[in-house]
Amino acid sequence: MPLLLAPGTTLVAATHNPGKAKELVALLDGRFEILSAGSLDIPEPDETESTFVGNALLKARHAAELSGRIAIADDSGLSVTALDGAPGIFSARWAGPSKDFAEAMAKVEARLIETGSDDRSAWFTSALAVAWPDGPSVVVEGIVRGDLVFPGRGVNGFGYDPIFVPTGHDLTFGEMEPAAKDAMSHRAVAFEKLKAALF
Ligand code: IMP
């Protein structure tokens, strides 16, 4: 039996970040009622898996078990070819406790210089998982490929957006209009896959 989600179902977004919960609502076209795990006092689990898919599933399962409701979670990050995929699942952690992405981007640049490689290719990944309280789950992954530029450019977006130029474009994600980024991003690709799997 395929797993299906009926419109109007209440989903728990496994995040304590109200911005992320809102983004999930927008990407799901307002089809569902979304409660955030934070508002239900469900603690965030440690992200102990070694892949985006593993961590997204872990977060969704944890929220589904504790809330007794269907839960949705994401895990995302930037992977750099010449750094063997780093920062990858550690993308948020490279910015430190103060979430300083200027520092994280400087670290990427410094590590790249250390390698001596002139390969600047990189990709963003977004894994999205939906878990049911009685056990089943669905997980999908979206990727967007591009090249890194230093110094970064643009003030739109967040995280590593200023240093990422998607393949076939001249502007960084930080310079693009948010709608242009949202139409082609790793998150958009993952959501299309999720919609195809669940609706
Ligand atoms: P998460 O909240 O554990 O999924 O961490 C994802 C981290 O990856 C974020 O803090 C960002 O640093 C980075 N990241 C993920 N998606 C994007 C994006 O679209 N643009 C820039 N950085 C991103």
XYZ file of C-alpha atoms and ligand atoms in Angstrom:
222
model
C 0.000 0.000 0.000
C 1.508 3.401 -0.911
C 1.673 5.880 1.952
C -0.536 8.880 1.253
C -1.168 12.124 3.054
C -4.665 13.606 2.976
C -4.921 17.421 2.690
C -5.708 19.057 6.011
C -3.746 16.462 8.030
C -1.821 17.953 10.951
C 1.914 17.394 10.588
C 4.574 18.006 13.206
C 7.570 19.823 11.750
C 10.587 18.367 13.541
C 12.306 21.691 14.047
C 12.623 24.285 16.787
C 13.246 26.957 14.180
C 9.944 28.800 13.524
C 11.377 30.031 10.187
C 11.943 26.464 9.023
C 8.434 25.412 10.087
C 7.052 28.323 8.044
C 9.206 27.360 5.066
C 7.833 23.807 5.255
C 4.258 25.152 5.225
C 5.040 27.311 2.176
C 6.678 24.440 0.302
C 3.717 22.180 1.050
C 1.444 24.828 -0.557
C -0.473 25.260 2.700
C -2.018 21.801 2.225
C -1.444 20.795 5.855
C -1.731 22.160 9.346
C 1.792 22.384 10.733
C 2.731 22.257 14.411
C 6.377 22.755 15.293
C 8.150 20.265 17.559
C 9.318 23.270 19.580
C 5.746 24.355 20.313
C 4.976 20.789 21.533
C 8.046 20.784 23.813
C 9.530 17.830 21.952
C 13.310 18.021 22.468
C 15.632 18.004 19.450
C 17.488 14.682 19.134
C 21.256 14.555 18.589
C 22.008 14.237 14.872
C 24.051 11.076 15.201
C 23.729 9.643 11.679
C 26.433 10.060 9.038
C 24.185 11.065 6.103
C 21.581 13.753 5.361
C 18.973 11.027 4.763
C 19.849 9.304 8.048
C 19.567 12.510 10.070
C 16.296 13.603 8.419
C 14.785 10.180 9.184
C 16.077 10.213 12.746
C 14.497 13.646 13.400
C 11.160 12.716 11.768
C 10.907 9.380 13.626
C 11.765 10.964 16.943
C 9.065 13.663 16.550
C 6.480 11.116 15.325
C 7.107 8.795 18.261
C 6.933 11.529 20.876
C 3.942 13.405 19.403
C 1.889 10.450 18.169
C 1.388 12.390 14.898
C 2.832 12.269 11.398
C 6.085 14.245 11.423
C 8.228 15.876 8.741
C 11.921 16.749 9.058
C 14.719 17.980 6.839
C 18.475 17.901 6.911
C 20.580 19.898 4.493
C 24.020 21.245 3.811
C 26.844 22.114 1.464
C 29.321 19.513 0.201
C 32.586 20.486 -1.488
C 34.173 18.044 -3.927
C 37.813 18.935 -3.138
C 37.069 18.598 0.597
C 35.721 15.061 0.181
C 32.171 16.287 0.768
C 32.855 18.506 3.820
C 31.279 20.359 5.537
C 28.315 18.136 4.524
C 26.193 17.135 7.526
C 28.384 19.443 9.629
C 27.419 22.551 7.590
C 25.564 24.246 10.451
C 28.229 23.202 12.981
C 31.054 24.824 10.941
C 29.399 28.168 11.734
C 29.940 27.609 15.470
C 27.541 28.351 18.330
C 27.120 31.957 17.169
C 26.011 30.693 13.718
C 28.597 32.874 12.029
C 28.477 31.921 8.349
C 31.125 34.471 7.359
C 33.420 32.353 9.542
C 32.128 29.100 8.032
C 32.678 30.375 4.474
C 36.184 31.576 5.379
C 36.889 28.087 6.746
C 35.757 26.502 3.464
C 38.043 28.858 1.532
C 41.021 28.206 3.838
C 40.554 24.425 3.620
C 40.313 24.644 -0.176
C 43.544 26.639 -0.378
C 45.231 24.047 1.878
C 44.311 21.233 -0.524
C 46.071 23.023 -3.410
C 43.209 21.876 -5.658
C 41.638 24.271 -8.144
C 38.417 22.250 -8.201
C 35.729 24.598 -6.851
C 32.743 22.347 -7.557
C 30.230 21.781 -4.775
C 26.619 20.786 -4.220
C 23.786 21.459 -1.821
C 21.730 18.526 -0.536
C 18.307 18.535 1.094
C 16.896 15.343 2.587
C 13.229 15.348 3.594
C 11.653 12.632 5.694
C 8.052 11.956 6.717
C 7.462 9.436 9.515
C 4.250 7.905 10.815
C 3.914 7.206 14.556
C 3.304 3.506 13.875
C 6.609 3.089 12.057
C 6.545 3.622 8.281
C 8.503 6.465 6.729
C 9.395 8.016 3.398
C 12.631 9.863 2.676
C 13.787 11.723 -0.454
C 16.870 13.714 -1.389
C 17.315 16.735 -3.691
C 20.642 18.040 -4.978
C 21.728 21.197 -6.795
C 25.246 21.379 -8.246
C 27.424 24.437 -8.759
C 30.773 26.114 -8.127
C 32.095 28.144 -5.217
C 33.335 31.738 -5.595
C 35.447 33.779 -3.172
C 34.802 36.367 -1.929
C 31.098 35.641 -1.553
C 28.564 37.906 -3.274
C 25.031 39.009 -2.401
C 22.989 39.559 0.721
C 19.924 37.439 -0.056
C 19.341 33.962 1.321
C 21.268 32.508 4.242
C 24.133 30.216 5.213
C 26.543 29.491 2.364
C 24.406 31.209 -0.332
C 26.897 34.031 -1.118
C 29.641 31.604 -2.281
C 27.476 29.235 -4.365
C 26.865 29.730 -8.107
C 24.502 27.049 -9.436
C 25.625 25.376 -12.669
C 24.457 27.287 -15.762
C 24.040 30.603 -13.879
C 26.233 33.653 -13.205
C 24.676 34.887 -9.971
C 25.302 33.349 -6.569
C 22.316 32.137 -4.524
C 23.004 35.213 -2.375
C 22.528 37.542 -5.386
C 19.447 35.828 -6.828
C 15.904 36.880 -6.081
C 14.597 34.486 -3.420
C 11.927 33.205 -5.858
C 14.613 32.316 -8.434
C 16.607 30.382 -5.832
C 13.492 28.684 -4.448
C 12.515 27.474 -7.927
C 15.798 25.597 -8.473
C 17.138 24.813 -5.005
C 17.968 21.412 -3.536
C 14.956 21.925 -1.235
C 12.631 22.498 -4.222
C 13.952 19.332 -5.907
C 13.423 17.323 -2.718
C 9.899 18.709 -2.229
C 8.909 17.806 -5.776
C 10.053 14.247 -5.075
C 8.175 14.177 -1.776
C 4.984 15.431 -3.409
C 5.296 12.778 -6.110
C 5.743 10.120 -3.432
C 2.979 11.178 -1.057
C 0.181 13.090 -2.792
P 20.327 21.876 9.187
O 19.446 22.931 9.762
O 20.912 20.920 10.167
O 19.674 21.168 8.030
O 21.598 22.648 8.658
C 21.688 23.052 7.367
C 22.853 24.010 7.198
O 23.314 23.854 5.864
C 22.400 25.437 7.320
O 22.714 25.967 8.555
C 23.185 26.132 6.225
O 24.409 26.480 6.706
C 23.453 25.073 5.204
N 22.463 25.191 4.128
C 21.450 24.329 3.878
N 20.704 24.771 2.851
C 21.269 25.930 2.459
C 20.934 26.863 1.448
O 19.943 26.764 0.705
N 21.756 27.929 1.349
C 22.832 28.121 2.138
N 23.161 27.298 3.102
C 22.396 26.194 3.268
